[in-house]
GROMACS .gro file of C-alpha atoms in nm:
model
   80
    1MET     CA    1  13.620   4.628 -16.398
    2GLY     CA    2  13.323   4.633 -16.164
    3MET     CA    3  12.980   4.766 -16.244
    4PRO     CA    4  12.949   5.143 -16.197
    5LEU     CA    5  12.734   5.252 -15.906
    6GLU     CA    6  12.435   5.460 -16.001
    7LEU     CA    7  12.296   5.711 -15.752
    8ASN     CA    8  11.916   5.709 -15.740
    9THR     CA    9  11.714   5.980 -15.568
   10MET     CA   10  11.374   5.815 -15.606
   11ILE     CA   11  11.230   5.464 -15.628
   12VAL     CA   12  11.103   5.378 -15.977
   13THR     CA   13  10.903   5.056 -15.949
   14LYS     CA   14  10.783   4.991 -16.306
   15GLY     CA   15  10.514   4.789 -16.131
   16ARG     CA   16  10.765   4.522 -16.023
   17GLU     CA   17  10.747   4.573 -15.647
   18LYS     CA   18  10.644   4.278 -15.428
   19ARG     CA   19  10.448   4.334 -15.109
   20ILE     CA   20  10.589   4.143 -14.811
   21GLU     CA   21  10.385   4.310 -14.537
   22GLU     CA   22  10.106   4.566 -14.530
   23ASN     CA   23  10.324   4.860 -14.629
   24LEU     CA   24  10.661   4.686 -14.673
   25PHE     CA   25  10.783   4.607 -15.024
   26VAL     CA   26  11.081   4.450 -15.199
   27LEU     CA   27  11.197   4.568 -15.541
   28GLU     CA   28  11.469   4.419 -15.759
   29LYS     CA   29  11.659   4.656 -15.989
   30GLU     CA   30  11.920   4.590 -16.259
   31GLY     CA   31  12.276   4.693 -16.178
   32TYR     CA   32  12.427   4.825 -15.858
   33ARG     CA   33  12.242   5.129 -15.730
   34LEU     CA   34  12.289   5.361 -15.436
   35TYR     CA   35  11.984   5.497 -15.256
   36PRO     CA   36  11.943   5.729 -14.959
   37ILE     CA   37  11.850   5.524 -14.652
   38ASP     CA   38  11.615   5.614 -14.366
   39ILE     CA   39  11.483   5.936 -14.522
   40PRO     CA   40  11.157   5.974 -14.717
   41ILE     CA   41  11.198   5.967 -15.095
   42ASP     CA   42  10.955   5.966 -15.388
   43VAL     CA   43  10.807   5.646 -15.525
   44ARG     CA   44  10.703   5.648 -15.891
   45LYS     CA   45  10.588   5.383 -16.135
   46THR     CA   46  10.802   5.536 -16.411
   47ILE     CA   47  11.053   5.822 -16.413
   48GLU     CA   48  10.803   6.040 -16.602
   49SER     CA   49  10.496   5.956 -16.395
   50ASP     CA   50  10.363   6.156 -16.102
   51THR     CA   51  10.472   6.059 -15.753
   52SER     CA   52  10.265   5.770 -15.623
   53GLY     CA   53  10.381   5.823 -15.265
   54SER     CA   54  10.677   5.841 -15.030
   55ALA     CA   55  10.882   5.560 -14.886
   56VAL     CA   56  11.170   5.505 -14.647
   57ILE     CA   57  11.425   5.248 -14.762
   58LYS     CA   58  11.507   5.004 -14.483
   59LYS     CA   59  11.763   4.786 -14.659
   60VAL     CA   60  11.969   4.779 -14.979
   61GLU     CA   61  12.133   4.455 -15.094
   62TRP     CA   62  12.373   4.411 -15.385
   63GLN     CA   63  12.428   4.076 -15.551
   64GLU     CA   64  12.505   3.948 -15.902
   65SER     CA   65  12.475   4.290 -16.068
   66ARG     CA   66  12.135   4.349 -15.910
   67THR     CA   67  12.009   4.572 -15.630
   68TRP     CA   68  11.732   4.466 -15.392
   69LEU     CA   69  11.546   4.738 -15.203
   70THR     CA   70  11.333   4.678 -14.899
   71TYR     CA   71  11.121   4.986 -14.840
   72GLN     CA   72  10.828   5.099 -14.630
   73LEU     CA   73  10.556   5.308 -14.790
   74ILE     CA   74  10.480   5.599 -14.558
   75SER     CA   75  10.235   5.798 -14.768
   76LEU     CA   76  10.027   5.725 -15.073
   77ASN     CA   77   9.894   5.972 -15.328
   78SER     CA   78   9.551   5.870 -15.453
   79THR     CA   79   9.540   5.812 -15.827
   80ASN     CA   80   9.229   5.826 -16.043
   0.00000   0.00000   0.00000
């Protein structure tokens, strides 16, 4: 039996994102996850937290029960 695919409608970083260019990030998530590609979606640090901005996912990779997201931050909400 393979891992079930989980559909995600926002990016939850838990502070684990890695910056690879000015507004391009990579995030590794547990399990195999589906994300909408090429449309703006919410970015949050936790599921409960306020939106920290919007991003467009450029690439999703699945390997060894993990999902890697490459996404571009397109807007940032200022946090106090």
